mmCIF file of C-alpha atoms in Angstrom:
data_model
loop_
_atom_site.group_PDB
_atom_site.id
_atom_site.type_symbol
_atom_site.label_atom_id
_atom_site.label_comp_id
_atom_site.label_asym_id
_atom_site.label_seq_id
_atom_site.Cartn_x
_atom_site.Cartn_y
_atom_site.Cartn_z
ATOM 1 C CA UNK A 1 -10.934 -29.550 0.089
ATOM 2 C CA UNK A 2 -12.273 -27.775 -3.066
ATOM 3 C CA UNK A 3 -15.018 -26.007 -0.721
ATOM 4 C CA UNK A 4 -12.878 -25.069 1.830
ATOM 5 C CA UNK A 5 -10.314 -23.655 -0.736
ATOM 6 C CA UNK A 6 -13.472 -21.836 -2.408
ATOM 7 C CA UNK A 7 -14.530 -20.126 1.083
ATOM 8 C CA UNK A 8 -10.326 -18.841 1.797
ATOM 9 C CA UNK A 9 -10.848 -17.392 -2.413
ATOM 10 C CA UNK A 10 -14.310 -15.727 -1.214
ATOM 11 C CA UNK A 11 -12.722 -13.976 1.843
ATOM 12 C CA UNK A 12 -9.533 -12.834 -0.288
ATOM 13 C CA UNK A 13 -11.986 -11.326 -3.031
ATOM 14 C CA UNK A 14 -13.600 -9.675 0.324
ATOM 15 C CA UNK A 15 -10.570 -8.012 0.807
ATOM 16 C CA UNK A 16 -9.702 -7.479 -2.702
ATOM 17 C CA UNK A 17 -13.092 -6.135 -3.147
ATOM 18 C CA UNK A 18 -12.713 -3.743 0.127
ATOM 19 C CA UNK A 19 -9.536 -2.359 -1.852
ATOM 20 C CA UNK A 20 -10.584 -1.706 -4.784
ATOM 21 C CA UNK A 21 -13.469 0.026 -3.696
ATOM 22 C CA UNK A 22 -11.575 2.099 -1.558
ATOM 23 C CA UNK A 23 -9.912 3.960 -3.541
ATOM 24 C CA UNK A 24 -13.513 5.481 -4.711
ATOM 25 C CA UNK A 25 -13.901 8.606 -2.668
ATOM 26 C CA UNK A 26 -17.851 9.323 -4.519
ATOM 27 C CA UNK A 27 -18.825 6.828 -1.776
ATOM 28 C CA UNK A 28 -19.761 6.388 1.648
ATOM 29 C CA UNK A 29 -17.978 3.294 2.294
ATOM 30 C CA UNK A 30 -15.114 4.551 0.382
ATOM 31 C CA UNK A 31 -14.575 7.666 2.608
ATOM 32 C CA UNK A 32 -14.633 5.580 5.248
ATOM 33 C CA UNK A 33 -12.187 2.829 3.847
ATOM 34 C CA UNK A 34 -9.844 6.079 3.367
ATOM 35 C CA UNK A 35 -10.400 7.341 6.986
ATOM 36 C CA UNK A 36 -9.880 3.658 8.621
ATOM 37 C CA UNK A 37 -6.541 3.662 6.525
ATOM 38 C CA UNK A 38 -5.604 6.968 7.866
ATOM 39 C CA UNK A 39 -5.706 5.831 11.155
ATOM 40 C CA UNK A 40 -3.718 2.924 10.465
ATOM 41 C CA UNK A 41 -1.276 4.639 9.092
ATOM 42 C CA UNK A 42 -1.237 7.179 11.907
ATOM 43 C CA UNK A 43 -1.228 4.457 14.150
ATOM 44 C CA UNK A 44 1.866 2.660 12.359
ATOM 45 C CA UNK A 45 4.140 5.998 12.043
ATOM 46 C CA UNK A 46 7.287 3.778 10.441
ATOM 47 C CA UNK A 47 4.717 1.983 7.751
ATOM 48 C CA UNK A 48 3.908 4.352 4.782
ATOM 49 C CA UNK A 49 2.366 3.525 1.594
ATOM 50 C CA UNK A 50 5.382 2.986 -1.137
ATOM 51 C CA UNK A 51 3.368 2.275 -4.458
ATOM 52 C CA UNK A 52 3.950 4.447 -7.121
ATOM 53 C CA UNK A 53 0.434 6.908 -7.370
ATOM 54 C CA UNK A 54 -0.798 6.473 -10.573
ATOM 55 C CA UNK A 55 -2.143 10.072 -11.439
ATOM 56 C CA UNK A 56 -5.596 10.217 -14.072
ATOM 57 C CA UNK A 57 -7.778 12.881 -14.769
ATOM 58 C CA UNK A 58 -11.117 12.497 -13.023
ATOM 59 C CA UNK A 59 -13.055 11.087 -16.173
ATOM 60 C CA UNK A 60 -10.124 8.406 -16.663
ATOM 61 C CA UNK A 61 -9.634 7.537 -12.809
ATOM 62 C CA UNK A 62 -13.680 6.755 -12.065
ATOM 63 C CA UNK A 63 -13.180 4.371 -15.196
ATOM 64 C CA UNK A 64 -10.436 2.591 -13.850
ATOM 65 C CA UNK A 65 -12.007 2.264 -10.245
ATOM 66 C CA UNK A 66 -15.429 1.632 -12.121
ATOM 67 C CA UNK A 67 -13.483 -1.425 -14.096
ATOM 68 C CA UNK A 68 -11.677 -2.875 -10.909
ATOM 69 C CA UNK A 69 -14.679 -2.828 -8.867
ATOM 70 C CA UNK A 70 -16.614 -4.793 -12.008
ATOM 71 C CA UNK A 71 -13.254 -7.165 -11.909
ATOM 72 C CA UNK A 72 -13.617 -7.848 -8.284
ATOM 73 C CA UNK A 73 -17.535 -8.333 -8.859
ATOM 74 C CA UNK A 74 -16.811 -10.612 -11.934
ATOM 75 C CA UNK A 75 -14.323 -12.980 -9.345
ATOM 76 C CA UNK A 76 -17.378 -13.306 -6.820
ATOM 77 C CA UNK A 77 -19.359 -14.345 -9.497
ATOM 78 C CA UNK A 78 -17.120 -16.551 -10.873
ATOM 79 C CA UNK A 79 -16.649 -18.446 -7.425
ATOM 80 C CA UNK A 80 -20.694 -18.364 -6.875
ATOM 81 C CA UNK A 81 -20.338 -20.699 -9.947
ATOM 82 C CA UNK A 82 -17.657 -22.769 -9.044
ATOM 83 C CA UNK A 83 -19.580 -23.276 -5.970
ATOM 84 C CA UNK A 84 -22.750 -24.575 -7.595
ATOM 85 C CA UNK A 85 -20.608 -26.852 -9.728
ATOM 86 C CA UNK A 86 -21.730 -24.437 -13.061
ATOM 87 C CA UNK A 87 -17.645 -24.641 -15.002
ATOM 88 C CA UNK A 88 -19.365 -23.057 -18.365
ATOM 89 C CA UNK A 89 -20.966 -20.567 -16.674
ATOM 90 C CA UNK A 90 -17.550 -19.510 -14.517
ATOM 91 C CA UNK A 91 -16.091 -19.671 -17.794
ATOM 92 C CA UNK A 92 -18.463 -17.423 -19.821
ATOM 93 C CA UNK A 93 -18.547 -14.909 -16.767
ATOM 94 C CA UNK A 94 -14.262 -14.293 -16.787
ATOM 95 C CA UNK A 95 -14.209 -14.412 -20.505
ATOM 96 C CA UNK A 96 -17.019 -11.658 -21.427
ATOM 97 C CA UNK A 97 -15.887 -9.542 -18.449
ATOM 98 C CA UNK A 98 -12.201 -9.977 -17.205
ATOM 99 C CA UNK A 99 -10.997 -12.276 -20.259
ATOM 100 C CA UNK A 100 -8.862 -10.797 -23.289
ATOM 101 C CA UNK A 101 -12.046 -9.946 -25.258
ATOM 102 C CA UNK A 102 -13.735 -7.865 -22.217
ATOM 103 C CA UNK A 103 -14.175 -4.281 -22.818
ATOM 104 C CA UNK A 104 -11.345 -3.717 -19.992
ATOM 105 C CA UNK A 105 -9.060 -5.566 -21.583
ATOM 106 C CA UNK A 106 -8.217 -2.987 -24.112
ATOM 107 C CA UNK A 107 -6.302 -0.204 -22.088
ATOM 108 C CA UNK A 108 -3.311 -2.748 -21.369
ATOM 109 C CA UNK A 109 -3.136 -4.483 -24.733
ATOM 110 C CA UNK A 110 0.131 -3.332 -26.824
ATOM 111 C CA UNK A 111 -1.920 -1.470 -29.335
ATOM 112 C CA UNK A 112 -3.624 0.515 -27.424
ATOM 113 C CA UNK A 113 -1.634 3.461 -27.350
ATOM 114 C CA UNK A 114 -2.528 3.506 -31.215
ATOM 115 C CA UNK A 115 -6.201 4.537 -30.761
ATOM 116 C CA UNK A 116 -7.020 1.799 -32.660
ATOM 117 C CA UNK A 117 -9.032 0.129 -29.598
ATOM 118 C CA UNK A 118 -11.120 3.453 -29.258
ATOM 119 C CA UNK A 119 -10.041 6.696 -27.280
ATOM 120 C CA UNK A 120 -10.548 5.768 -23.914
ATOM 121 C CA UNK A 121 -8.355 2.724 -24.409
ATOM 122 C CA UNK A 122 -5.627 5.473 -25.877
ATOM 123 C CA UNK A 123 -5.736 7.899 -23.255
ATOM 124 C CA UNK A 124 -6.117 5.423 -20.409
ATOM 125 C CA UNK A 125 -2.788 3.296 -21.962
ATOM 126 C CA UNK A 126 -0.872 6.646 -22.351
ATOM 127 C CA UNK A 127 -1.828 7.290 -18.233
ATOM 128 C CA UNK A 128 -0.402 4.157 -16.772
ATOM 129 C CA UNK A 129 2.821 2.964 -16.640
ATOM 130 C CA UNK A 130 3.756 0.523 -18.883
ATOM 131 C CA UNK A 131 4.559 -1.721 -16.248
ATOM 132 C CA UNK A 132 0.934 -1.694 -14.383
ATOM 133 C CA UNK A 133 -0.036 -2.119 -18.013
ATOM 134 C CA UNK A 134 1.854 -5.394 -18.391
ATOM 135 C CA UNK A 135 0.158 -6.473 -15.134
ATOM 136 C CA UNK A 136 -3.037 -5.635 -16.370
ATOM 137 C CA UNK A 137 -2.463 -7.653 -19.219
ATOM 138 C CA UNK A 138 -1.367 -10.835 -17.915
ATOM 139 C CA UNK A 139 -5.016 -10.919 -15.594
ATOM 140 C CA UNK A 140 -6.753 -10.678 -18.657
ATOM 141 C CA UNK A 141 -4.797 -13.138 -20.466
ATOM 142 C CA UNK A 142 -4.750 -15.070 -17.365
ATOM 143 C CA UNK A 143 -8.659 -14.776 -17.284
ATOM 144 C CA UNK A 144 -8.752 -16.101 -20.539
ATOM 145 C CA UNK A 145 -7.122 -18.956 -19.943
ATOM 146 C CA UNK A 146 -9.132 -19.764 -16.599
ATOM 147 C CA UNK A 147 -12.198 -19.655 -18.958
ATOM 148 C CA UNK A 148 -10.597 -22.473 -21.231
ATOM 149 C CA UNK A 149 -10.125 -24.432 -17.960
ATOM 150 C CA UNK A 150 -13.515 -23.671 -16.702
ATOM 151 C CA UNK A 151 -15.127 -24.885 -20.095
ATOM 152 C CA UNK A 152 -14.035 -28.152 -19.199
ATOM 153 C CA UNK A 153 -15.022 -29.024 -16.001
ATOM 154 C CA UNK A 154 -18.112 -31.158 -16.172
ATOM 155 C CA UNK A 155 -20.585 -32.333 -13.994
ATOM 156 C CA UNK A 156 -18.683 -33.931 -10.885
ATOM 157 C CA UNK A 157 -15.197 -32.809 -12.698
ATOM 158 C CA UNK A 158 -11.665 -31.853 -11.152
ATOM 159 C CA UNK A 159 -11.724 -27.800 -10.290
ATOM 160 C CA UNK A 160 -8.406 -28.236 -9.517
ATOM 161 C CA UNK A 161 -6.939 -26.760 -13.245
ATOM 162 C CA UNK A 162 -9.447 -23.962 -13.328
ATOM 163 C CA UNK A 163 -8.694 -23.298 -9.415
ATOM 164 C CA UNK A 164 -4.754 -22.745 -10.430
ATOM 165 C CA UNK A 165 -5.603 -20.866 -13.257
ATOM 166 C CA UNK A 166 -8.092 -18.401 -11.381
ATOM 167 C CA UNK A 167 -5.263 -17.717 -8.792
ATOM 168 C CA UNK A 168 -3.155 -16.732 -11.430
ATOM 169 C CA UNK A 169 -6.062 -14.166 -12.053
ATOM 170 C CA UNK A 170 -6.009 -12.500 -8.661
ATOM 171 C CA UNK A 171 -2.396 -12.355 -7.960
ATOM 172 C CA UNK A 172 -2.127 -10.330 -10.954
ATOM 173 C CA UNK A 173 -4.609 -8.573 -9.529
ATOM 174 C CA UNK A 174 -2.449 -8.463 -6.237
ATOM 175 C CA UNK A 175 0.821 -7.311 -7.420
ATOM 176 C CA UNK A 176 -0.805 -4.366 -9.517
ATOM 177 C CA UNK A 177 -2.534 -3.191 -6.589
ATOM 178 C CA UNK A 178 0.462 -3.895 -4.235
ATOM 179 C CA UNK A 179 2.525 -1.514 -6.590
ATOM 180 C CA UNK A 180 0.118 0.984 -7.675
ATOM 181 C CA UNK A 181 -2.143 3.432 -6.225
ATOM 182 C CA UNK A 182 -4.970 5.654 -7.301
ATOM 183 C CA UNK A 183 -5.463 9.152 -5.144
#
């Protein structure tokens, strides 16, 4: 049961993955991500894309793609671990890079605005909506919390707890990128 969940949460992150990195144009793949949706949409005339676009400066958008493709990377990671049994070292992989105290954490916390957190934090938090800020928050919070769960699983344990708390983690991840848009 547990394997078979872990191999449907390895070909979500696939697609997750795919979508976050194509909304990179620097990249091969990315272009081609782009063109492939193109002719999806041309070939679905009454479907067109209805997120809001989320509109950076160049410097602020690569760091957002460059986090969210490290996010997606951290999740694969995570479920390589949870695959070889290794609950500490899922744990220590979401909370040093998706958890509350990751370095991406600090655009969507509620002081950021301040500068307090540093200026890319500042600028990046006065970019995005406060909304796809809340979202942002609640995966890294959520992250957090999957790490607690992770901690505990010991050799043999029940996944189960850190499972439901890592799906928390991607559909956060889901509903920001089902309602926002980089271009």
């Amino acid at each position: 049961m547990i394997g078979r969940f872990l191999l449907a949460a390895a070909c979500g992150l696939s697609l997750f993955a795919a979508a976050a990195i194509a909304g990179d144009d620097t990249d091969d793949h990315g272009v081609h991500m782009k063109q492939m949706n193109m002719e999806h949409m041309k070939m679905s005339p009454k479907m067109s894309d209805t997120r809001q676009e989320v509109d950076l400066p160049a410097p602020m958008r690569a760091h957002m793609l460059a986090n969210m493709r490290g996010h997606a990377e951290a999740v694969a990671e995570i479920l390589a671990a949870l695959g070889k049994g290794d609950g500490a070292g899922a744990g220590k992989i979401a909370d040093t890079r998706l958890g509350m105290a990751s370095s991406g954490a600090a655009a969507c916390k509620p002081n950021a605005k301040s500068g307090e957190l540093g200026d890319m934090p500042a600028m990046m938090a006065h970019h995005m909506p406060d909304e796809m800020r809340a979202l942002g928050l609640t995966m890294h919070e959520q992250a957090s919390k999957f790490a607690q769960e992770a901690g505990k699983i010991g050799p043999g344990g029940d996944m189960r707890p850190a499972l439901a708390e890592l799906s928390q983690v991607v559909q956060a991840c889901n509903a920001c990128h089902a309602t926002y848009r980089l271009d």
